[in-house]
Amino acid sequence: MLTVRSLLITSVLLTGAIVLPAQSTAPSPRTQFPSYTGGAAQPLRVAIVGLEHGHVEGFLSALGRHSDVQLVGIADADSGLIQKYQQKYNLSESLFFKSEANMIEVRRPDAVLVYTSIAEHRPAIDIAAQYGVSVMVEKPLAVSYEDALHIQDVAKKFHIRVLTNYETTWYASNRAAYDQLQNRQLGDLRKLVVHDGHQGPKEIGVPPEFLKWLTDPAQNGAGALFDFGCYGVDLATWLMHGEMPETVTAVLNHDKPGIYREVDDDATVILQYPQTQAVIMASWNWPFGRKDMEVYGANGYVITVESNGLRVRHQNDRSEHSESAPELSQNQRDSLSYLVAVLSGKLDPREDLSSLETNVKVMQILDAAKQSARSGQAVRISGSHWNPSHN
């Protein structure tokens, strides 16, 4: 499959260096066109890079509900995937390009949405950055802390936004739990337990192009640890306001080696903070899909139930009770609404669940978890004492 990454690798082999396209001097769509035309807001122009990540179907399905977003291009070199999605979603042939750079030059999007393997996030962001185009990738941000630091440097150099999309960011139940903690209804955070996963990607029938890279540690970073552990690490970093844990301890299991030979299919990660512990349980072995968390404070607890339910008990309550979470704001109900709000300046993403700052920290913690699993020991990452390249 000739993907963005494979084309870049070919360039390295032939020339010894990656040659990125020069930054375009053409005006961006935001200067070519007014923000408002005839009193109506101009849609955000977005383009897709890659079709091998199954979550692209969620975007294409949701697009019709967003008059504030316009799809202007799709870049993928795989003719089979192009045909598949063109037919399934009745997409115009004129939308498709073999090259990300060519697509950006022709279509001039405001942002690209990356649906490649995780390893291809870095080269896709490198190309978009050369044109000053912001990026949203699917979780996690990268396959390593090293890649995350590179992405952070590129975003700063070219003044672009790099955002990471997690399904659980748009769960009203998670926001409600966060707010109860913020409002001191729970007291100081003592323990966080996060469960994420499903029966396994093969078991739930993900497309073959998706399964191929999910089970490749070079393309996915790990197995269940990265695929679902990233959710819990992201939530923990957000709830802890960006504070890093003192130690990371991880145990990875291979419960189904006949199916997942190269990657873990179950991961338990413990993040130890001075006064708080986070336990992250990520698995491809749950009997059903789940994404929920338990937030325990000194004065009570909140347990999230699916996307909008809560089980709550505060210090003076005689028993646990159920609540419905308040609806999220219009700008934060889904990834596209959020992207529009951030790029139009209506929302500052700093240190939130999708921000680059948060997700560089997520990658540092996930890298430490991999090291812990290999060594069988806790990895200390507080301060600047841990460098993953030296382990």
PDB file of C-alpha atoms in Angstrom, residues 116-355:
ATOM      1  CA  THR A 116      -3.708   6.758   8.733  1.00  0.00           C
ATOM      2  CA  SER A 117      -1.936   4.325  11.031  1.00  0.00           C
ATOM      3  CA  ILE A 118      -0.559   6.019  14.151  1.00  0.00           C
ATOM      4  CA  ALA A 119       3.032   5.816  12.863  1.00  0.00           C
ATOM      5  CA  GLU A 120       2.022   7.919   9.853  1.00  0.00           C
ATOM      6  CA  HIS A 121       0.779  10.827  11.963  1.00  0.00           C
ATOM      7  CA  ARG A 122       4.238  12.373  12.146  1.00  0.00           C
ATOM      8  CA  PRO A 123       4.934  12.512   8.368  1.00  0.00           C
ATOM      9  CA  ALA A 124       1.361  13.621   7.639  1.00  0.00           C
ATOM     10  CA  ILE A 125       1.697  16.489  10.124  1.00  0.00           C
ATOM     11  CA  ASP A 126       5.119  17.404   8.688  1.00  0.00           C
ATOM     12  CA  ILE A 127       3.591  17.861   5.243  1.00  0.00           C
ATOM     13  CA  ALA A 128       0.541  19.804   6.434  1.00  0.00           C
ATOM     14  CA  ALA A 129       2.716  22.077   8.560  1.00  0.00           C
ATOM     15  CA  GLN A 130       4.753  23.137   5.525  1.00  0.00           C
ATOM     16  CA  TYR A 131       1.565  24.702   4.177  1.00  0.00           C
ATOM     17  CA  GLY A 132       0.463  26.201   7.492  1.00  0.00           C
ATOM     18  CA  VAL A 133      -2.471  23.774   7.715  1.00  0.00           C
ATOM     19  CA  SER A 134      -3.710  22.639  11.117  1.00  0.00           C
ATOM     20  CA  VAL A 135      -4.269  18.960  11.860  1.00  0.00           C
ATOM     21  CA  MET A 136      -6.551  16.705  13.857  1.00  0.00           C
ATOM     22  CA  VAL A 137      -5.397  13.106  14.288  1.00  0.00           C
ATOM     23  CA  GLU A 138      -7.153  10.105  15.770  1.00  0.00           C
ATOM     24  CA  LYS A 139      -5.917   8.956  19.174  1.00  0.00           C
ATOM     25  CA  PRO A 140      -3.195   8.529  20.259  1.00  0.00           C
ATOM     26  CA  LEU A 141      -1.046  11.386  19.013  1.00  0.00           C
ATOM     27  CA  ALA A 142       1.953   9.267  17.992  1.00  0.00           C
ATOM     28  CA  VAL A 143       3.742   5.939  18.418  1.00  0.00           C
ATOM     29  CA  SER A 144       6.409   7.371  20.722  1.00  0.00           C
ATOM     30  CA  TYR A 145       7.335  10.275  22.962  1.00  0.00           C
ATOM     31  CA  GLU A 146      10.112  11.114  20.500  1.00  0.00           C
ATOM     32  CA  ASP A 147       7.572  11.528  17.695  1.00  0.00           C
ATOM     33  CA  ALA A 148       5.343  13.597  19.980  1.00  0.00           C
ATOM     34  CA  LEU A 149       8.192  16.011  20.771  1.00  0.00           C
ATOM     35  CA  HIS A 150       8.956  16.313  17.052  1.00  0.00           C
ATOM     36  CA  ILE A 151       5.299  17.105  16.324  1.00  0.00           C
ATOM     37  CA  GLN A 152       5.294  19.705  19.098  1.00  0.00           C
ATOM     38  CA  ASP A 153       8.364  21.389  17.587  1.00  0.00           C
ATOM     39  CA  VAL A 154       6.833  21.395  14.105  1.00  0.00           C
ATOM     40  CA  ALA A 155       3.540  22.856  15.359  1.00  0.00           C
ATOM     41  CA  LYS A 156       5.393  25.653  17.113  1.00  0.00           C
ATOM     42  CA  LYS A 157       7.652  26.391  14.143  1.00  0.00           C
ATOM     43  CA  PHE A 158       4.825  26.612  11.601  1.00  0.00           C
ATOM     44  CA  HIS A 159       2.188  28.055  13.954  1.00  0.00           C
ATOM     45  CA  ILE A 160      -0.409  25.358  13.419  1.00  0.00           C
ATOM     46  CA  ARG A 161      -2.834  23.569  15.712  1.00  0.00           C
ATOM     47  CA  VAL A 162      -2.369  19.835  16.247  1.00  0.00           C
ATOM     48  CA  LEU A 163      -5.331  18.231  18.007  1.00  0.00           C
ATOM     49  CA  THR A 164      -6.051  14.638  19.011  1.00  0.00           C
ATOM     50  CA  ASN A 165      -9.544  13.179  18.764  1.00  0.00           C
ATOM     51  CA  TYR A 166     -10.752  10.773  21.469  1.00  0.00           C
ATOM     52  CA  GLU A 167     -14.329   9.508  21.485  1.00  0.00           C
ATOM     53  CA  THR A 168     -14.525   9.980  25.264  1.00  0.00           C
ATOM     54  CA  THR A 169     -13.801  13.714  24.968  1.00  0.00           C
ATOM     55  CA  TRP A 170     -17.376  14.133  23.761  1.00  0.00           C
ATOM     56  CA  TYR A 171     -18.910  12.197  26.683  1.00  0.00           C
ATOM     57  CA  ALA A 172     -21.007  14.510  28.856  1.00  0.00           C
ATOM     58  CA  SER A 173     -20.505  12.060  31.729  1.00  0.00           C
ATOM     59  CA  ASN A 174     -16.742  12.684  31.773  1.00  0.00           C
ATOM     60  CA  ARG A 175     -17.226  16.445  31.823  1.00  0.00           C
ATOM     61  CA  ALA A 176     -19.757  16.130  34.658  1.00  0.00           C
ATOM     62  CA  ALA A 177     -17.304  14.048  36.717  1.00  0.00           C
ATOM     63  CA  TYR A 178     -14.584  16.631  36.056  1.00  0.00           C
ATOM     64  CA  ASP A 179     -16.900  19.457  37.126  1.00  0.00           C
ATOM     65  CA  GLN A 180     -17.839  17.717  40.384  1.00  0.00           C
ATOM     66  CA  LEU A 181     -14.148  17.371  41.153  1.00  0.00           C
ATOM     67  CA  GLN A 182     -13.509  21.004  40.222  1.00  0.00           C
ATOM     68  CA  ASN A 183     -16.418  22.225  42.350  1.00  0.00           C
ATOM     69  CA  ARG A 184     -15.012  20.386  45.375  1.00  0.00           C
ATOM     70  CA  GLN A 185     -18.077  18.152  45.650  1.00  0.00           C
ATOM     71  CA  LEU A 186     -15.773  15.145  45.832  1.00  0.00           C
ATOM     72  CA  GLY A 187     -12.938  16.689  47.805  1.00  0.00           C
ATOM     73  CA  ASP A 188      -9.347  15.980  46.827  1.00  0.00           C
ATOM     74  CA  LEU A 189      -8.880  13.343  44.125  1.00  0.00           C
ATOM     75  CA  ARG A 190      -7.605  10.125  45.698  1.00  0.00           C
ATOM     76  CA  LYS A 191      -8.082   7.387  43.084  1.00  0.00           C
ATOM     77  CA  LEU A 192      -9.067   7.163  39.440  1.00  0.00           C
ATOM     78  CA  VAL A 193      -9.943   3.872  37.744  1.00  0.00           C
ATOM     79  CA  VAL A 194     -10.518   3.904  33.979  1.00  0.00           C
ATOM     80  CA  HIS A 195     -11.812   0.984  31.898  1.00  0.00           C
ATOM     81  CA  ASP A 196     -11.611   1.058  28.108  1.00  0.00           C
ATOM     82  CA  GLY A 197     -11.793  -1.588  25.424  1.00  0.00           C
ATOM     83  CA  HIS A 198     -13.875  -4.226  23.701  1.00  0.00           C
ATOM     84  CA  GLN A 199     -13.736  -7.896  22.670  1.00  0.00           C
ATOM     85  CA  GLY A 200     -10.819  -7.264  20.308  1.00  0.00           C
ATOM     86  CA  PRO A 201     -10.472  -5.639  16.862  1.00  0.00           C
ATOM     87  CA  LYS A 202     -10.632  -8.951  15.007  1.00  0.00           C
ATOM     88  CA  GLU A 203     -13.532 -10.165  17.127  1.00  0.00           C
ATOM     89  CA  ILE A 204     -15.649  -7.067  16.417  1.00  0.00           C
ATOM     90  CA  GLY A 205     -14.866  -7.252  12.699  1.00  0.00           C
ATOM     91  CA  VAL A 206     -12.772  -4.178  11.924  1.00  0.00           C
ATOM     92  CA  PRO A 207     -11.848  -3.851   8.207  1.00  0.00           C
ATOM     93  CA  PRO A 208      -8.700  -5.746   7.116  1.00  0.00           C
ATOM     94  CA  GLU A 209      -6.747  -2.567   6.345  1.00  0.00           C
ATOM     95  CA  PHE A 210      -7.486  -1.375   9.907  1.00  0.00           C
ATOM     96  CA  LEU A 211      -6.658  -4.701  11.581  1.00  0.00           C
ATOM     97  CA  LYS A 212      -3.364  -4.970   9.697  1.00  0.00           C
ATOM     98  CA  TRP A 213      -1.782  -1.927  11.306  1.00  0.00           C
ATOM     99  CA  LEU A 214      -3.560  -2.220  14.675  1.00  0.00           C
ATOM    100  CA  THR A 215      -1.704  -5.479  15.247  1.00  0.00           C
ATOM    101  CA  ASP A 216       1.661  -4.150  14.051  1.00  0.00           C
ATOM    102  CA  PRO A 217       3.687  -2.631  16.933  1.00  0.00           C
ATOM    103  CA  ALA A 218       5.664  -0.447  14.527  1.00  0.00           C
ATOM    104  CA  GLN A 219       2.483   1.105  13.112  1.00  0.00           C
ATOM    105  CA  ASN A 220       0.342   1.211  16.287  1.00  0.00           C
ATOM    106  CA  GLY A 221       3.013   1.663  18.963  1.00  0.00           C
ATOM    107  CA  ALA A 222       1.622  -1.280  20.945  1.00  0.00           C
ATOM    108  CA  GLY A 223      -1.624  -3.241  21.085  1.00  0.00           C
ATOM    109  CA  ALA A 224      -4.355  -2.579  23.639  1.00  0.00           C
ATOM    110  CA  LEU A 225      -1.923  -0.422  25.643  1.00  0.00           C
ATOM    111  CA  PHE A 226      -1.884   2.292  22.980  1.00  0.00           C
ATOM    112  CA  ASP A 227      -5.272   1.606  21.392  1.00  0.00           C
ATOM    113  CA  PHE A 228      -7.220   1.892  24.654  1.00  0.00           C
ATOM    114  CA  GLY A 229      -4.707   2.797  27.355  1.00  0.00           C
ATOM    115  CA  CYS A 230      -4.365   6.238  25.785  1.00  0.00           C
ATOM    116  CA  TYR A 231      -7.959   7.065  26.799  1.00  0.00           C
ATOM    117  CA  GLY A 232      -7.227   6.568  30.483  1.00  0.00           C
ATOM    118  CA  VAL A 233      -3.903   8.386  30.385  1.00  0.00           C
ATOM    119  CA  ASP A 234      -5.563  11.309  28.594  1.00  0.00           C
ATOM    120  CA  LEU A 235      -8.350  11.501  31.171  1.00  0.00           C
ATOM    121  CA  ALA A 236      -5.910  11.202  34.090  1.00  0.00           C
ATOM    122  CA  THR A 237      -3.694  13.988  32.713  1.00  0.00           C
ATOM    123  CA  TRP A 238      -6.753  16.230  32.266  1.00  0.00           C
ATOM    124  CA  LEU A 239      -8.184  15.521  35.715  1.00  0.00           C
ATOM    125  CA  MET A 240      -4.747  16.153  37.249  1.00  0.00           C
ATOM    126  CA  HIS A 241      -4.444  19.490  35.382  1.00  0.00           C
ATOM    127  CA  GLY A 242      -1.362  18.372  33.500  1.00  0.00           C
ATOM    128  CA  GLU A 243       0.570  17.142  36.522  1.00  0.00           C
ATOM    129  CA  MET A 244       2.842  14.236  35.642  1.00  0.00           C
ATOM    130  CA  PRO A 245       2.891  11.090  37.783  1.00  0.00           C
ATOM    131  CA  GLU A 246       5.961  10.300  39.843  1.00  0.00           C
ATOM    132  CA  THR A 247       6.047   6.697  38.625  1.00  0.00           C
ATOM    133  CA  VAL A 248       4.442   4.555  35.948  1.00  0.00           C
ATOM    134  CA  THR A 249       4.010   0.803  36.389  1.00  0.00           C
ATOM    135  CA  ALA A 250       2.557  -1.419  33.665  1.00  0.00           C
ATOM    136  CA  VAL A 251       1.782  -5.073  33.093  1.00  0.00           C
ATOM    137  CA  LEU A 252       0.964  -6.263  29.566  1.00  0.00           C
ATOM    138  CA  ASN A 253      -0.726  -9.597  28.809  1.00  0.00           C
ATOM    139  CA  HIS A 254      -0.926 -11.751  25.708  1.00  0.00           C
ATOM    140  CA  ASP A 255      -4.103 -13.656  26.505  1.00  0.00           C
ATOM    141  CA  LYS A 256      -4.834 -14.444  22.844  1.00  0.00           C
ATOM    142  CA  PRO A 257      -1.431 -15.097  21.225  1.00  0.00           C
ATOM    143  CA  GLY A 258      -3.069 -17.036  18.430  1.00  0.00           C
ATOM    144  CA  ILE A 259      -4.792 -13.851  17.268  1.00  0.00           C
ATOM    145  CA  TYR A 260      -2.479 -11.078  18.518  1.00  0.00           C
ATOM    146  CA  ARG A 261       1.015 -12.506  18.185  1.00  0.00           C
ATOM    147  CA  GLU A 262       3.013  -9.294  18.011  1.00  0.00           C
ATOM    148  CA  VAL A 263       1.189  -6.978  20.414  1.00  0.00           C
ATOM    149  CA  ASP A 264      -0.373  -6.992  23.865  1.00  0.00           C
ATOM    150  CA  ASP A 265      -4.123  -7.550  24.092  1.00  0.00           C
ATOM    151  CA  ASP A 266      -4.523  -6.444  27.727  1.00  0.00           C
ATOM    152  CA  ALA A 267      -2.791  -3.736  29.735  1.00  0.00           C
ATOM    153  CA  THR A 268      -2.952  -2.488  33.313  1.00  0.00           C
ATOM    154  CA  VAL A 269      -1.144   0.769  34.048  1.00  0.00           C
ATOM    155  CA  ILE A 270      -0.727   2.421  37.447  1.00  0.00           C
ATOM    156  CA  LEU A 271       0.140   6.118  37.610  1.00  0.00           C
ATOM    157  CA  GLN A 272       1.342   7.159  41.063  1.00  0.00           C
ATOM    158  CA  TYR A 273       1.049  10.819  42.023  1.00  0.00           C
ATOM    159  CA  PRO A 274       1.984  12.278  45.452  1.00  0.00           C
ATOM    160  CA  GLN A 275      -1.595  12.056  46.773  1.00  0.00           C
ATOM    161  CA  THR A 276      -3.429  10.262  43.962  1.00  0.00           C
ATOM    162  CA  GLN A 277      -3.335   6.959  42.113  1.00  0.00           C
ATOM    163  CA  ALA A 278      -4.732   6.285  38.645  1.00  0.00           C
ATOM    164  CA  VAL A 279      -5.365   2.710  37.520  1.00  0.00           C
ATOM    165  CA  ILE A 280      -5.894   2.314  33.782  1.00  0.00           C
ATOM    166  CA  MET A 281      -7.328  -0.956  32.498  1.00  0.00           C
ATOM    167  CA  ALA A 282      -7.201  -1.294  28.711  1.00  0.00           C
ATOM    168  CA  SER A 283      -8.177  -4.494  26.982  1.00  0.00           C
ATOM    169  CA  TRP A 284      -9.098  -6.293  23.805  1.00  0.00           C
ATOM    170  CA  ASN A 285     -10.547  -9.000  26.057  1.00  0.00           C
ATOM    171  CA  TRP A 286     -13.631  -7.408  27.612  1.00  0.00           C
ATOM    172  CA  PRO A 287     -16.827  -9.419  27.003  1.00  0.00           C
ATOM    173  CA  PHE A 288     -18.338  -6.214  25.567  1.00  0.00           C
ATOM    174  CA  GLY A 289     -17.297  -2.694  24.657  1.00  0.00           C
ATOM    175  CA  ARG A 290     -16.860  -0.258  27.518  1.00  0.00           C
ATOM    176  CA  LYS A 291     -15.525   3.239  28.175  1.00  0.00           C
ATOM    177  CA  ASP A 292     -16.149   4.312  31.751  1.00  0.00           C
ATOM    178  CA  MET A 293     -14.294   5.648  34.763  1.00  0.00           C
ATOM    179  CA  GLU A 294     -14.534   5.810  38.543  1.00  0.00           C
ATOM    180  CA  VAL A 295     -13.467   9.030  40.255  1.00  0.00           C
ATOM    181  CA  TYR A 296     -12.934   8.743  44.004  1.00  0.00           C
ATOM    182  CA  GLY A 297     -12.371  11.816  46.149  1.00  0.00           C
ATOM    183  CA  ALA A 298     -11.909  12.313  49.875  1.00  0.00           C
ATOM    184  CA  ASN A 299     -15.613  13.233  50.179  1.00  0.00           C
ATOM    185  CA  GLY A 300     -17.395  11.117  47.582  1.00  0.00           C
ATOM    186  CA  TYR A 301     -17.274   9.419  44.215  1.00  0.00           C
ATOM    187  CA  VAL A 302     -18.636   9.601  40.698  1.00  0.00           C
ATOM    188  CA  ILE A 303     -18.815   6.619  38.342  1.00  0.00           C
ATOM    189  CA  THR A 304     -19.564   7.381  34.711  1.00  0.00           C
ATOM    190  CA  VAL A 305     -22.129   5.255  32.889  1.00  0.00           C
ATOM    191  CA  GLU A 306     -21.752   5.337  29.112  1.00  0.00           C
ATOM    192  CA  SER A 307     -21.746   8.786  27.525  1.00  0.00           C
ATOM    193  CA  ASN A 308     -24.279  10.635  29.660  1.00  0.00           C
ATOM    194  CA  GLY A 309     -24.989   8.785  32.896  1.00  0.00           C
ATOM    195  CA  LEU A 310     -23.522   9.013  36.402  1.00  0.00           C
ATOM    196  CA  ARG A 311     -23.622   7.039  39.623  1.00  0.00           C
ATOM    197  CA  VAL A 312     -22.907   9.410  42.493  1.00  0.00           C
ATOM    198  CA  ARG A 313     -22.454   9.316  46.235  1.00  0.00           C
ATOM    199  CA  HIS A 314     -21.277  12.242  48.327  1.00  0.00           C
ATOM    200  CA  GLN A 315     -20.077  12.189  51.916  1.00  0.00           C
ATOM    201  CA  ASN A 316     -23.441  12.832  53.569  1.00  0.00           C
ATOM    202  CA  ASP A 317     -25.560  10.787  51.163  1.00  0.00           C
ATOM    203  CA  ARG A 318     -27.173   7.707  52.658  1.00  0.00           C
ATOM    204  CA  SER A 319     -26.860   5.798  49.406  1.00  0.00           C
ATOM    205  CA  GLU A 320     -25.696   6.017  45.830  1.00  0.00           C
ATOM    206  CA  HIS A 321     -27.975   7.689  43.287  1.00  0.00           C
ATOM    207  CA  SER A 322     -28.085   8.048  39.513  1.00  0.00           C
ATOM    208  CA  GLU A 323     -27.907  11.304  37.580  1.00  0.00           C
ATOM    209  CA  SER A 324     -27.969  12.403  33.969  1.00  0.00           C
ATOM    210  CA  ALA A 325     -25.002  14.513  32.941  1.00  0.00           C
ATOM    211  CA  PRO A 326     -25.726  18.044  31.677  1.00  0.00           C
ATOM    212  CA  GLU A 327     -25.340  18.436  27.931  1.00  0.00           C
ATOM    213  CA  LEU A 328     -22.003  19.614  26.653  1.00  0.00           C
ATOM    214  CA  SER A 329     -21.697  23.073  25.132  1.00  0.00           C
ATOM    215  CA  GLN A 330     -22.365  23.342  21.413  1.00  0.00           C
ATOM    216  CA  ASN A 331     -18.647  23.786  20.701  1.00  0.00           C
ATOM    217  CA  GLN A 332     -17.701  20.569  22.503  1.00  0.00           C
ATOM    218  CA  ARG A 333     -20.374  18.052  21.527  1.00  0.00           C
ATOM    219  CA  ASP A 334     -18.287  16.345  18.847  1.00  0.00           C
ATOM    220  CA  SER A 335     -14.914  16.566  17.149  1.00  0.00           C
ATOM    221  CA  LEU A 336     -16.049  18.663  14.185  1.00  0.00           C
ATOM    222  CA  SER A 337     -17.836  21.265  16.307  1.00  0.00           C
ATOM    223  CA  TYR A 338     -14.725  21.457  18.469  1.00  0.00           C
ATOM    224  CA  LEU A 339     -12.405  21.800  15.472  1.00  0.00           C
ATOM    225  CA  VAL A 340     -14.490  24.647  14.040  1.00  0.00           C
ATOM    226  CA  ALA A 341     -14.537  26.424  17.413  1.00  0.00           C
ATOM    227  CA  VAL A 342     -10.768  26.111  17.905  1.00  0.00           C
ATOM    228  CA  LEU A 343      -9.784  27.227  14.408  1.00  0.00           C
ATOM    229  CA  SER A 344     -12.226  30.150  14.472  1.00  0.00           C
ATOM    230  CA  GLY A 345     -10.792  31.356  17.771  1.00  0.00           C
ATOM    231  CA  LYS A 346     -13.927  30.685  19.802  1.00  0.00           C
ATOM    232  CA  LEU A 347     -12.270  28.031  21.979  1.00  0.00           C
ATOM    233  CA  ASP A 348      -8.801  27.814  23.502  1.00  0.00           C
ATOM    234  CA  PRO A 349      -7.747  24.138  23.559  1.00  0.00           C
ATOM    235  CA  ARG A 350      -4.856  24.629  25.969  1.00  0.00           C
ATOM    236  CA  GLU A 351      -4.472  21.683  28.365  1.00  0.00           C
ATOM    237  CA  ASP A 352      -7.830  20.140  27.451  1.00  0.00           C
ATOM    238  CA  LEU A 353      -8.316  16.510  26.404  1.00  0.00           C
ATOM    239  CA  SER A 354      -7.465  17.139  22.747  1.00  0.00           C
ATOM    240  CA  SER A 355      -4.676  19.690  23.150  1.00  0.00           C
TER     241      SER A 355
END
